[in-house]
CSV table of C-alpha atoms and ligand atoms in Angstrom, one decimal:
chain,number,residue,atom,x,y,z
I,29,UNK,CA,19.9,-43.8,-11.9
I,30,UNK,CA,16.3,-42.9,-12.7
I,31,UNK,CA,14.5,-45.2,-15.2
I,32,UNK,CA,13.4,-42.5,-17.4
I,33,UNK,CA,15.5,-40.3,-19.8
I,34,UNK,CA,14.4,-36.8,-18.8
I,35,UNK,CA,14.0,-35.7,-15.2
I,36,UNK,CA,12.9,-32.0,-14.6
I,37,UNK,CA,15.2,-31.8,-11.6
I,38,UNK,CA,18.2,-32.4,-13.9
I,39,UNK,CA,17.8,-28.8,-15.3
I,40,UNK,CA,19.0,-27.5,-11.9
I,41,UNK,CA,22.2,-29.6,-12.2
I,42,UNK,CA,23.1,-28.1,-15.7
I,43,UNK,CA,25.9,-26.1,-14.1
I,44,UNK,CA,27.5,-29.2,-12.9
I,45,UNK,CA,28.7,-30.1,-16.4
I,46,UNK,CA,31.9,-28.3,-15.4
I,47,UNK,CA,32.7,-31.2,-13.1
I,48,UNK,CA,34.1,-33.3,-15.9
I,49,UNK,CA,35.6,-30.5,-18.0
I,50,UNK,CA,35.9,-27.3,-16.1
I,51,UNK,CA,37.6,-25.0,-18.6
I,52,UNK,CA,35.3,-25.8,-21.5
I,53,UNK,CA,32.2,-25.8,-19.3
I,54,UNK,CA,33.1,-22.4,-17.8
I,55,UNK,CA,33.9,-20.9,-21.3
I,56,UNK,CA,30.5,-22.3,-22.4
I,57,UNK,CA,28.5,-20.6,-19.5
I,58,UNK,CA,30.3,-17.3,-19.9
I,59,UNK,CA,29.6,-17.3,-23.7
I,60,UNK,CA,26.0,-18.4,-22.9
I,61,UNK,CA,25.5,-15.5,-20.4
I,62,UNK,CA,27.0,-12.9,-22.9
I,63,UNK,CA,24.8,-14.1,-25.7
I,64,UNK,CA,21.5,-13.5,-23.7
I,65,UNK,CA,22.5,-10.0,-22.6
I,66,UNK,CA,20.7,-7.1,-24.0
I,67,UNK,CA,22.5,-6.1,-27.2
I,68,UNK,CA,21.3,-5.1,-30.7
I,69,UNK,CA,18.5,-7.5,-29.9
I,70,UNK,CA,16.6,-6.9,-26.6
I,71,UNK,CA,16.8,-9.7,-23.9
I,72,UNK,CA,13.1,-10.2,-24.6
I,73,UNK,CA,13.6,-10.8,-28.4
I,74,UNK,CA,16.4,-13.2,-27.6
I,75,UNK,CA,14.2,-15.1,-25.2
I,76,UNK,CA,11.5,-15.5,-27.8
I,77,UNK,CA,14.1,-16.8,-30.3
I,78,UNK,CA,15.4,-19.1,-27.6
I,79,UNK,CA,11.9,-20.4,-27.1
I,80,UNK,CA,11.4,-21.1,-30.8
I,81,UNK,CA,14.8,-22.8,-31.1
I,82,UNK,CA,14.0,-24.9,-28.0
I,83,UNK,CA,11.1,-26.4,-30.0
I,84,UNK,CA,13.2,-27.0,-33.0
I,85,UNK,CA,15.8,-28.9,-31.1
I,86,UNK,CA,13.0,-30.4,-29.0
I,87,UNK,CA,14.8,-29.9,-25.7
I,88,UNK,CA,12.3,-30.2,-22.8
I,89,UNK,CA,14.6,-28.5,-20.5
I,90,UNK,CA,15.0,-25.5,-22.8
I,91,UNK,CA,11.2,-25.4,-23.5
I,92,UNK,CA,10.4,-25.3,-19.7
I,93,UNK,CA,13.3,-22.7,-19.0
I,94,UNK,CA,12.3,-20.4,-22.0
I,95,UNK,CA,8.6,-20.6,-21.3
I,96,UNK,CA,9.3,-19.3,-17.8
I,97,UNK,CA,11.7,-16.7,-19.2
I,98,UNK,CA,9.4,-15.4,-21.8
I,99,UNK,CA,6.5,-15.2,-19.3
I,100,UNK,CA,8.8,-13.2,-17.0
I,101,UNK,CA,9.8,-10.9,-19.7
I,102,UNK,CA,6.2,-10.1,-20.3
I,103,UNK,CA,5.5,-12.0,-23.5
I,104,UNK,CA,1.9,-12.9,-24.2
I,105,UNK,CA,0.7,-16.4,-25.1
I,106,UNK,CA,0.1,-15.2,-28.7
I,107,UNK,CA,3.6,-14.0,-29.1
I,108,UNK,CA,5.1,-17.2,-27.6
I,109,UNK,CA,3.0,-19.4,-30.0
I,110,UNK,CA,3.8,-17.2,-33.0
I,111,UNK,CA,7.6,-17.7,-32.1
I,112,UNK,CA,7.0,-21.6,-32.2
I,113,UNK,CA,5.1,-21.2,-35.5
I,114,UNK,CA,8.2,-19.4,-36.9
I,115,UNK,CA,10.4,-22.4,-35.9
I,116,UNK,CA,7.7,-24.9,-37.3
I,117,UNK,CA,7.4,-23.0,-40.5
I,118,UNK,CA,11.1,-23.1,-41.2
I,119,UNK,CA,11.2,-26.6,-40.1
I,120,UNK,CA,8.3,-27.7,-42.5
I,121,UNK,CA,9.7,-25.5,-45.2
I,122,UNK,CA,13.0,-27.3,-44.9
I,123,UNK,CA,11.3,-30.6,-45.6
I,124,UNK,CA,9.1,-29.2,-48.4
I,125,UNK,CA,11.9,-27.5,-50.3
I,126,UNK,CA,13.6,-30.7,-50.5
I,127,UNK,CA,10.6,-32.1,-52.4
I,128,UNK,CA,12.1,-30.2,-55.3
I,129,UNK,CA,14.8,-32.7,-55.3
I,130,UNK,CA,12.2,-35.5,-55.3
I,131,UNK,CA,10.5,-33.9,-58.2
I,132,UNK,CA,13.7,-33.4,-60.1
I,133,UNK,CA,14.5,-37.1,-59.5
I,134,UNK,CA,11.0,-38.2,-60.6
I,135,UNK,CA,11.4,-36.2,-63.7
I,136,UNK,CA,14.9,-37.5,-64.4
I,137,UNK,CA,13.7,-41.0,-64.0
I,138,UNK,CA,10.5,-40.9,-66.0
I,139,UNK,CA,11.9,-38.5,-68.7
I,140,UNK,CA,9.0,-36.2,-67.7
B,22,UNK,CA,-15.8,-17.9,-6.9
B,23,UNK,CA,-15.9,-17.7,-3.2
B,24,UNK,CA,-13.2,-16.6,-0.8
B,25,UNK,CA,-11.2,-19.1,1.2
B,26,UNK,CA,-12.9,-17.9,4.4
B,27,UNK,CA,-16.4,-18.6,2.8
B,28,UNK,CA,-15.2,-22.0,1.7
B,29,UNK,CA,-13.9,-22.7,5.2
B,30,UNK,CA,-10.6,-23.6,3.6
B,31,UNK,CA,-8.0,-24.5,6.1
B,32,UNK,CA,-5.5,-21.9,4.5
B,33,UNK,CA,-8.0,-19.1,5.3
B,34,UNK,CA,-6.6,-19.3,8.8
B,35,UNK,CA,-3.4,-17.1,9.1
B,36,UNK,CA,-1.9,-19.5,11.5
B,37,UNK,CA,-2.1,-22.3,9.0
B,38,UNK,CA,-0.4,-20.2,6.3
B,39,UNK,CA,2.4,-19.3,8.8
B,40,UNK,CA,2.8,-23.0,9.6
B,41,UNK,CA,3.1,-24.0,6.1
B,42,UNK,CA,5.5,-21.2,5.3
B,43,UNK,CA,7.7,-22.0,8.3
B,44,UNK,CA,7.5,-25.8,8.0
B,45,UNK,CA,11.0,-27.3,8.5
B,46,UNK,CA,9.9,-30.1,6.1
B,47,UNK,CA,10.7,-27.7,3.3
B,48,UNK,CA,14.5,-27.4,3.0
B,49,UNK,CA,14.5,-23.6,2.9
B,50,UNK,CA,16.5,-21.2,5.0
B,51,UNK,CA,14.6,-18.9,7.4
B,52,UNK,CA,14.5,-15.3,6.3
B,53,UNK,CA,16.5,-14.0,9.3
B,54,UNK,CA,19.0,-16.7,8.6
B,55,UNK,CA,19.5,-15.4,5.1
B,56,UNK,CA,19.7,-11.8,6.3
B,57,UNK,CA,22.4,-12.8,8.8
B,58,UNK,CA,24.3,-14.8,6.2
B,59,UNK,CA,24.5,-11.4,4.3
B,60,UNK,CA,25.7,-9.5,7.5
B,61,UNK,CA,22.4,-8.0,8.2
B,62,UNK,CA,21.8,-8.6,11.9
B,63,UNK,CA,18.7,-6.4,12.4
B,64,UNK,CA,16.0,-5.2,10.3
B,65,UNK,CA,14.6,-2.0,11.8
B,66,UNK,CA,12.1,0.7,10.7
B,67,UNK,CA,13.8,4.0,9.7
B,68,UNK,CA,10.8,6.4,9.4
B,69,UNK,CA,7.0,6.7,9.5
B,70,UNK,CA,6.4,8.1,6.0
B,71,UNK,CA,3.3,6.0,5.1
B,72,UNK,CA,0.3,4.8,6.8
B,73,UNK,CA,-1.3,2.0,4.8
B,74,UNK,CA,-4.9,1.7,5.9
B,75,UNK,CA,-6.9,-1.5,4.8
B,76,UNK,CA,-10.4,-0.4,5.2
B,77,UNK,CA,-12.1,-3.7,4.5
B,78,UNK,CA,-12.0,-7.0,2.7
B,79,UNK,CA,-15.1,-6.6,0.6
B,80,UNK,CA,-14.4,-6.5,-3.1
B,81,UNK,CA,-16.5,-6.8,-6.3
B,82,UNK,CA,-13.9,-9.3,-7.6
B,83,UNK,CA,-12.5,-12.7,-6.4
B,84,UNK,CA,-9.2,-12.8,-8.0
B,85,UNK,CA,-7.4,-16.2,-7.8
B,86,UNK,CA,-4.2,-14.6,-6.5
B,87,UNK,CA,-5.6,-12.3,-3.9
B,88,UNK,CA,-3.4,-12.0,-0.9
B,89,UNK,CA,-6.3,-10.5,1.2
B,90,UNK,CA,-8.7,-13.2,0.4
B,91,UNK,CA,-11.2,-10.4,-0.5
B,92,UNK,CA,-14.5,-10.9,-2.2
B,93,UNK,CA,-18.2,-10.0,-2.3
B,94,UNK,CA,-18.7,-12.4,0.6
B,95,UNK,CA,-16.3,-10.6,3.0
B,96,UNK,CA,-18.1,-8.1,5.2
B,97,UNK,CA,-15.3,-7.1,7.5
B,98,UNK,CA,-14.8,-3.3,7.3
B,99,UNK,CA,-13.3,-0.5,9.4
B,100,UNK,CA,-15.7,1.4,11.6
B,101,UNK,CA,-15.9,5.2,11.8
B,102,UNK,CA,-14.1,5.4,15.2
B,103,UNK,CA,-11.2,3.5,13.8
B,104,UNK,CA,-11.0,5.7,10.8
B,105,UNK,CA,-11.0,8.7,13.2
B,106,UNK,CA,-8.2,7.0,15.2
B,107,UNK,CA,-6.2,6.9,11.9
B,108,UNK,CA,-6.7,10.6,11.3
B,109,UNK,CA,-5.4,11.3,14.8
B,110,UNK,CA,-2.4,9.1,14.1
B,111,UNK,CA,-1.9,11.0,10.8
B,112,UNK,CA,-2.1,14.4,12.7
B,113,UNK,CA,0.2,13.2,15.6
B,114,UNK,CA,3.0,11.9,13.4
B,115,UNK,CA,2.5,14.3,10.5
B,116,UNK,CA,2.3,11.3,8.3
B,117,UNK,CA,3.0,12.3,4.6
B,118,UNK,CA,1.5,9.5,2.6
B,119,UNK,CA,-1.8,7.7,3.3
B,120,UNK,CA,-2.2,4.6,1.1
B,121,UNK,CA,-5.9,3.3,1.2
B,122,UNK,CA,-6.4,-0.3,0.3
B,123,UNK,CA,-8.9,-3.2,0.7
B,124,UNK,CA,-10.6,-5.2,-0.8
B,125,UNK,CA,-12.1,-2.6,-3.1
B,126,UNK,CA,-11.8,0.4,-0.6
B,127,UNK,CA,-14.4,2.3,-2.7
B,128,UNK,CA,-17.1,-0.1,-1.5
B,129,UNK,CA,-16.8,1.2,2.0
B,130,UNK,CA,-19.7,3.5,2.8
B,131,UNK,CA,-17.3,6.0,4.6
B,132,UNK,CA,-14.6,5.9,1.9
B,133,UNK,CA,-15.2,9.3,0.4
B,134,UNK,CA,-15.5,10.9,3.8
B,135,UNK,CA,-12.2,9.3,4.9
B,136,UNK,CA,-10.4,10.5,1.7
B,137,UNK,CA,-11.8,14.0,2.2
B,138,UNK,CA,-10.6,14.1,5.9
B,139,UNK,CA,-7.2,12.9,4.9
B,140,UNK,CA,-6.9,15.6,2.2
B,141,UNK,CA,-7.7,18.2,4.8
B,142,UNK,CA,-4.6,17.2,6.5
B,143,UNK,CA,-2.5,17.7,3.4
B,144,UNK,CA,-1.2,14.2,3.1
B,145,UNK,CA,-0.6,12.6,-0.3
B,146,UNK,CA,-3.4,10.0,-0.8
B,147,UNK,CA,-3.0,6.9,-2.8
B,148,UNK,CA,-6.0,4.7,-3.5
B,149,UNK,CA,-5.6,1.1,-4.7
B,150,UNK,CA,-8.2,0.8,-7.3
B,151,UNK,CA,-9.1,-2.5,-9.1
B,152,UNK,CA,-10.6,-0.5,-12.0
B,153,UNK,CA,-13.8,-2.6,-12.5
B,154,UNK,CA,-15.3,-1.1,-9.4
B,155,UNK,CA,-15.7,2.1,-11.4
B,156,UNK,CA,-18.0,0.5,-13.9
B,157,UNK,CA,-19.6,-2.1,-11.6
B,158,UNK,CA,-22.5,0.2,-10.6
B,159,UNK,CA,-23.9,3.6,-11.5
B,160,UNK,CA,-23.0,4.9,-8.1
B,161,UNK,CA,-19.2,4.4,-8.7
B,162,UNK,CA,-19.1,5.9,-12.2
B,163,UNK,CA,-18.2,9.4,-10.9
B,164,UNK,CA,-15.1,7.9,-9.0
B,165,UNK,CA,-12.7,9.3,-11.4
B,166,UNK,CA,-14.1,12.8,-10.9
B,167,UNK,CA,-14.1,12.2,-7.2
B,168,UNK,CA,-10.4,11.1,-7.3
B,169,UNK,CA,-9.6,14.3,-9.4
B,170,UNK,CA,-11.4,16.6,-6.9
B,171,UNK,CA,-9.4,15.1,-4.0
B,172,UNK,CA,-6.1,15.0,-5.8
B,173,UNK,CA,-5.9,11.2,-5.2
B,174,UNK,CA,-3.0,9.3,-6.8
B,175,UNK,CA,-4.6,6.3,-8.3
B,176,UNK,CA,-2.8,3.0,-8.3
B,177,UNK,CA,-4.8,0.6,-10.4
B,178,UNK,CA,-4.2,-3.0,-11.1
B,179,UNK,CA,-4.2,-4.8,-14.4
B,180,UNK,CA,-2.5,-8.1,-14.4
B,181,UNK,CA,-1.7,-8.1,-18.1
B,182,UNK,CA,-2.1,-6.2,-21.3
B,183,UNK,CA,-4.2,-9.0,-23.0
B,184,UNK,CA,-7.7,-10.2,-22.1
B,185,UNK,CA,-6.9,-13.8,-21.9
B,186,UNK,CA,-4.3,-13.7,-19.2
B,187,UNK,CA,-6.2,-10.9,-17.2
B,188,UNK,CA,-9.5,-12.8,-17.2
B,189,UNK,CA,-7.9,-16.0,-16.1
B,190,UNK,CA,-6.6,-14.3,-12.9
B,191,UNK,CA,-9.5,-12.0,-12.3
B,192,UNK,CA,-12.6,-13.5,-13.8
B,193,UNK,CA,-14.4,-13.3,-17.2
B,194,UNK,CA,-14.9,-10.0,-18.8
B,195,UNK,CA,-12.6,-8.2,-16.3
B,196,UNK,CA,-10.1,-7.0,-18.9
B,197,UNK,CA,-12.9,-5.3,-21.0
B,198,UNK,CA,-14.4,-3.6,-17.9
B,199,UNK,CA,-11.0,-2.5,-16.8
B,200,UNK,CA,-10.4,-0.9,-20.2
B,201,UNK,CA,-13.6,0.9,-19.8
B,202,UNK,CA,-12.6,2.2,-16.5
B,203,UNK,CA,-9.1,3.2,-17.7
B,204,UNK,CA,-10.9,5.3,-20.5
B,205,UNK,CA,-13.0,7.1,-17.9
B,206,UNK,CA,-9.8,7.9,-15.9
B,207,UNK,CA,-8.0,9.0,-18.9
B,208,UNK,CA,-11.1,11.2,-19.9
B,209,UNK,CA,-10.7,13.3,-16.6
B,210,UNK,CA,-7.0,13.7,-17.2
B,211,UNK,CA,-5.6,10.7,-15.2
B,212,UNK,CA,-2.5,9.1,-16.6
B,213,UNK,CA,-1.7,11.8,-19.2
B,214,UNK,CA,1.5,13.0,-17.4
B,215,UNK,CA,-0.2,15.6,-15.1
B,216,UNK,CA,1.4,15.4,-11.6
B,217,UNK,CA,-1.9,16.1,-10.0
B,218,UNK,CA,-3.6,13.2,-11.7
B,219,UNK,CA,-1.3,10.4,-11.4
B,220,UNK,CA,-2.4,7.0,-12.6
B,221,UNK,CA,0.1,4.2,-11.9
B,222,UNK,CA,-0.5,0.5,-12.8
B,223,UNK,CA,0.3,-2.6,-10.8
B,224,UNK,CA,1.5,-5.6,-12.7
B,225,UNK,CA,1.9,-8.9,-11.0
B,226,UNK,CA,2.6,-12.2,-12.6
B,227,UNK,CA,-0.4,-14.4,-13.4
B,228,UNK,CA,1.2,-17.5,-12.0
B,229,UNK,CA,4.1,-19.1,-10.3
B,230,UNK,CA,6.8,-16.9,-11.9
B,231,UNK,CA,8.6,-13.7,-11.1
B,232,UNK,CA,8.2,-10.3,-12.7
B,233,UNK,CA,10.8,-9.3,-15.2
B,234,UNK,CA,12.5,-5.9,-15.6
B,235,UNK,CA,9.9,-3.3,-14.4
B,236,UNK,CA,11.0,-0.8,-17.1
B,237,UNK,CA,10.8,-3.3,-19.9
B,238,UNK,CA,7.3,-4.3,-18.7
B,239,UNK,CA,6.2,-0.7,-18.5
B,240,UNK,CA,7.3,-0.1,-22.1
B,241,UNK,CA,5.4,-3.2,-23.3
B,242,UNK,CA,2.2,-2.2,-21.3
B,243,UNK,CA,2.3,1.3,-22.6
B,244,UNK,CA,2.8,0.3,-26.1
B,245,UNK,CA,0.1,-2.4,-26.2
B,246,UNK,CA,-2.6,-0.4,-24.2
B,247,UNK,CA,-2.0,2.7,-26.4
B,248,UNK,CA,-2.0,0.8,-29.7
B,249,UNK,CA,-4.9,-1.5,-28.9
B,250,UNK,CA,-7.1,0.6,-26.8
B,251,UNK,CA,-5.8,4.2,-26.9
B,252,UNK,CA,-5.0,4.2,-23.2
B,253,UNK,CA,-2.2,5.8,-21.3
B,254,UNK,CA,-0.9,5.7,-17.7
B,255,UNK,CA,2.1,7.1,-15.9
B,256,UNK,CA,4.3,4.3,-14.3
B,257,UNK,CA,4.1,0.5,-14.1
B,258,UNK,CA,4.9,-1.2,-10.7
B,259,UNK,CA,6.0,-4.7,-11.1
B,260,UNK,CA,5.1,-6.5,-7.9
B,261,UNK,CA,6.1,-10.1,-6.9
B,262,UNK,CA,3.3,-12.3,-5.7
B,263,UNK,CA,3.9,-13.2,-2.1
B,264,UNK,CA,3.1,-16.7,-1.0
B,265,UNK,CA,0.1,-15.7,1.1
B,266,UNK,CA,-3.6,-16.5,1.2
B,267,UNK,CA,-5.2,-17.4,-2.1
B,268,UNK,CA,-1.9,-17.2,-4.1
B,269,UNK,CA,-0.4,-19.7,-1.4
B,270,UNK,CA,-3.5,-21.9,-1.9
B,271,UNK,CA,-3.0,-21.8,-5.7
B,272,UNK,CA,0.7,-22.6,-5.4
B,273,UNK,CA,-0.1,-25.6,-3.2
B,274,UNK,CA,-2.9,-26.9,-5.4
B,275,UNK,CA,-1.0,-26.7,-8.6
B,276,UNK,CA,2.1,-28.4,-7.1
B,277,UNK,CA,4.3,-25.3,-7.5
B,278,UNK,CA,4.8,-24.3,-3.9
B,279,UNK,CA,8.2,-25.6,-3.3
B,280,UNK,CA,9.6,-24.5,-6.7
B,281,UNK,CA,8.2,-21.1,-6.3
B,282,UNK,CA,9.6,-20.7,-2.7
B,283,UNK,CA,13.0,-22.0,-4.0
B,284,UNK,CA,12.9,-19.5,-6.8
B,285,UNK,CA,12.2,-16.7,-4.3
B,286,UNK,CA,15.0,-17.7,-2.0
B,287,UNK,CA,17.5,-18.2,-4.8
B,288,UNK,CA,16.6,-14.8,-6.2
B,289,UNK,CA,17.4,-13.2,-2.7
B,290,UNK,CA,19.0,-9.8,-3.4
B,291,UNK,CA,20.6,-8.1,-0.3
B,292,UNK,CA,20.5,-4.8,-2.1
B,293,UNK,CA,16.7,-4.7,-1.8
B,294,UNK,CA,16.8,-4.8,2.1
B,295,UNK,CA,17.5,-1.1,2.4
B,296,UNK,CA,14.3,-0.1,0.4
B,297,UNK,CA,11.9,-2.6,2.0
B,298,UNK,CA,8.6,-0.8,2.4
B,299,UNK,CA,8.1,-2.0,6.0
B,300,UNK,CA,11.0,0.1,7.2
B,301,UNK,CA,9.0,3.3,6.4
B,302,UNK,CA,5.4,2.4,7.0
B,303,UNK,CA,2.8,1.1,9.4
B,304,UNK,CA,-0.2,-0.9,8.2
B,305,UNK,CA,-3.6,-0.8,9.8
B,306,UNK,CA,-6.1,-3.5,9.6
B,307,UNK,CA,-9.9,-3.0,9.4
B,308,UNK,CA,-10.0,-3.6,13.1
B,309,UNK,CA,-7.4,-1.0,13.9
B,310,UNK,CA,-4.6,-3.6,14.6
B,311,UNK,CA,-1.1,-2.5,13.5
B,312,UNK,CA,1.4,-4.3,11.4
B,313,UNK,CA,4.6,-3.7,9.6
B,314,UNK,CA,3.0,-4.2,6.2
B,315,UNK,CA,-0.2,-5.5,4.5
B,316,UNK,CA,1.4,-9.0,4.2
B,317,UNK,CA,2.1,-9.3,7.8
B,318,UNK,CA,-1.4,-8.1,8.4
B,319,UNK,CA,-2.9,-10.9,6.4
B,320,UNK,CA,-0.6,-13.4,8.2
B,321,UNK,CA,-1.7,-11.7,11.6
B,322,UNK,CA,1.9,-11.0,12.6
B,323,UNK,CA,1.5,-7.9,14.7
B,324,UNK,CA,4.2,-5.3,15.4
B,325,UNK,CA,7.1,-6.5,17.6
B,326,UNK,CA,6.9,-6.7,21.3
B,327,UNK,CA,6.6,-3.5,23.2
B,328,UNK,CA,5.0,-1.7,20.2
B,329,UNK,CA,1.5,-0.4,20.2
B,330,UNK,CA,-1.2,-3.0,19.0
B,331,UNK,CA,-3.9,-0.7,17.9
B,332,UNK,CA,-4.1,2.5,15.9
B,333,UNK,CA,-5.7,4.3,18.9
B,334,UNK,CA,-2.4,3.8,20.7
B,335,UNK,CA,-0.2,5.1,17.8
B,336,UNK,CA,-0.5,8.8,18.3
B,337,UNK,CA,1.4,8.6,21.7
B,338,UNK,CA,3.9,5.9,20.6
B,339,UNK,CA,7.2,5.9,18.8
B,340,UNK,CA,7.4,3.2,16.3
B,341,UNK,CA,10.6,4.3,14.4
B,342,UNK,CA,13.5,2.0,15.1
B,343,UNK,CA,11.3,-0.9,15.9
B,344,UNK,CA,12.4,-4.5,14.9
B,345,UNK,CA,10.5,-5.6,11.8
B,346,UNK,CA,8.6,-9.0,12.2
B,347,UNK,CA,9.7,-11.3,9.3
B,348,UNK,CA,9.0,-14.7,8.0
B,349,UNK,CA,9.7,-16.7,4.8
B,350,UNK,CA,7.0,-14.8,3.0
B,351,UNK,CA,9.4,-11.8,3.1
B,352,UNK,CA,11.5,-13.6,0.4
B,353,UNK,CA,8.8,-12.1,-2.0
B,354,UNK,CA,10.0,-8.6,-1.2
B,355,UNK,CA,13.7,-9.4,-1.7
B,356,UNK,CA,13.8,-11.3,-4.9
B,357,UNK,CA,15.4,-9.9,-7.9
B,358,UNK,CA,14.9,-6.2,-8.2
B,359,UNK,CA,12.8,-6.2,-4.9
B,360,UNK,CA,9.1,-5.6,-4.6
B,361,UNK,CA,6.9,-3.3,-2.6
B,362,UNK,CA,3.5,-1.7,-3.0
B,363,UNK,CA,5.4,0.9,-5.2
B,364,UNK,CA,6.9,-1.9,-7.4
B,365,UNK,CA,10.7,-2.7,-7.7
B,366,UNK,CA,12.8,-1.3,-4.9
B,367,UNK,CA,16.3,-1.1,-6.5
V,401,LIG,S1,-6.7,-8.8,-5.8
V,401,LIG,FE1,-7.7,-6.8,-5.4
V,401,LIG,S2,-9.4,-6.8,-6.9
V,401,LIG,FE2,-8.7,-8.9,-6.7
V,401,LIG,S3,-10.0,-9.7,-5.1
V,401,LIG,FE3,-8.1,-9.0,-4.1
V,401,LIG,S4,-8.6,-7.0,-3.5
V,401,LIG,FE4,-10.2,-7.5,-4.9
V,402,LIG,S1,6.6,-9.0,3.7
V,402,LIG,FE1,8.0,-7.6,2.8
V,402,LIG,S2,7.2,-5.6,3.5
V,402,LIG,FE2,6.4,-7.1,4.9
V,402,LIG,S3,7.8,-7.4,6.7
V,402,LIG,FE3,8.3,-8.8,5.2
V,402,LIG,S4,10.0,-7.8,3.9
V,402,LIG,FE4,8.9,-6.3,5.1
């Protein structure tokens, strides 16, 4: 065992999750592959969404993988960073919109 | 920036590059081994459709990924008798396509003479143009007109449709100057859909990753260049960087070598083998030596035993059916959709 939580080499072992539960693992990978196929959204648009979501879930494996994927699909640095800003904006908005609850509570407690 | 040769970098020696590529320390299958695993026992040439002529290593740029190790400090160039020997070979074998490359081939003092001589023979002429050469000096500004007058098919290179990524690979200000050159080419009718004025564009990834779908990239380049700069071109060729020369040195320096090679090996696609460019071409170095392709030329891996060594011996020789000389660098041509000087091969 490594004495750190994340090892870049582990990304290559992702496929091995089927070792402990083959049926569900296989279903997951088949679903995953279908999701990223060209559809109503292009494969490139999907890669940019995946890059943004990777930052939201803060998964270093996904960030690495979708940085490479978006580069390969011809995305520019500006497009990649704008995608991350979309994730960040939703994330910060989600915090800020809850401040309405805080304000409601303040007002309720202070009869304001 | 200086070339590896000027820096006396160990990897400027072809033998050192081959040694690194074939080093058993790296747990990678040999290229032949992989071919055999896919039931491909021999890799032979099938035709002699193209003569690719590298007329010299001098270039006005020193791109970080250059597989030729070209630059302003490289003085090697083809002499007139060797060019004449190329013309004799074109005549003798009725070669249909002559692909002129460098360095920046336009810097060769006999470039225009050579193009005109090839044209007299009726061959299709491709010139690999780095764009900035056109605006680098007053004497080159009429190149678009020259290309037009000779019916040259221009294959220009632009690493990306944004300035930042292009300049990181090619040097500050290169994107802007390339756009200026593209405007001059468009102005004489290149890249506007006219089959006599074909302007194709080479894209190669600016780093240790593979090119994505060629048609998707073409769409993106076309859209961005038209919208942002009013520029048009005909087709985009997505080319994989082969682990040779300066790109190899970059891979090593950045610690990406093993991962990149693994990526190429894992992306091996047997369907690409049929369309490998080495099967239908011969490549000539500035000194007249013969190779299966420009990459083998840079690695100084000559044609297989029994084949002519020099262009002067090509007119009387038969090179069709020869065994192609391969190595691990060949994985760059067989990854994904395949890669050649004309882009994807599948
Ligand atoms: S990649 Fe092309 S333009 Fe760049 S240095 Fe090499 S030959 Fe010159
Ligand atoms: S590098 Fe590519 S073109 Fe050259 S011999 Fe190998 S497979 Fe053929």
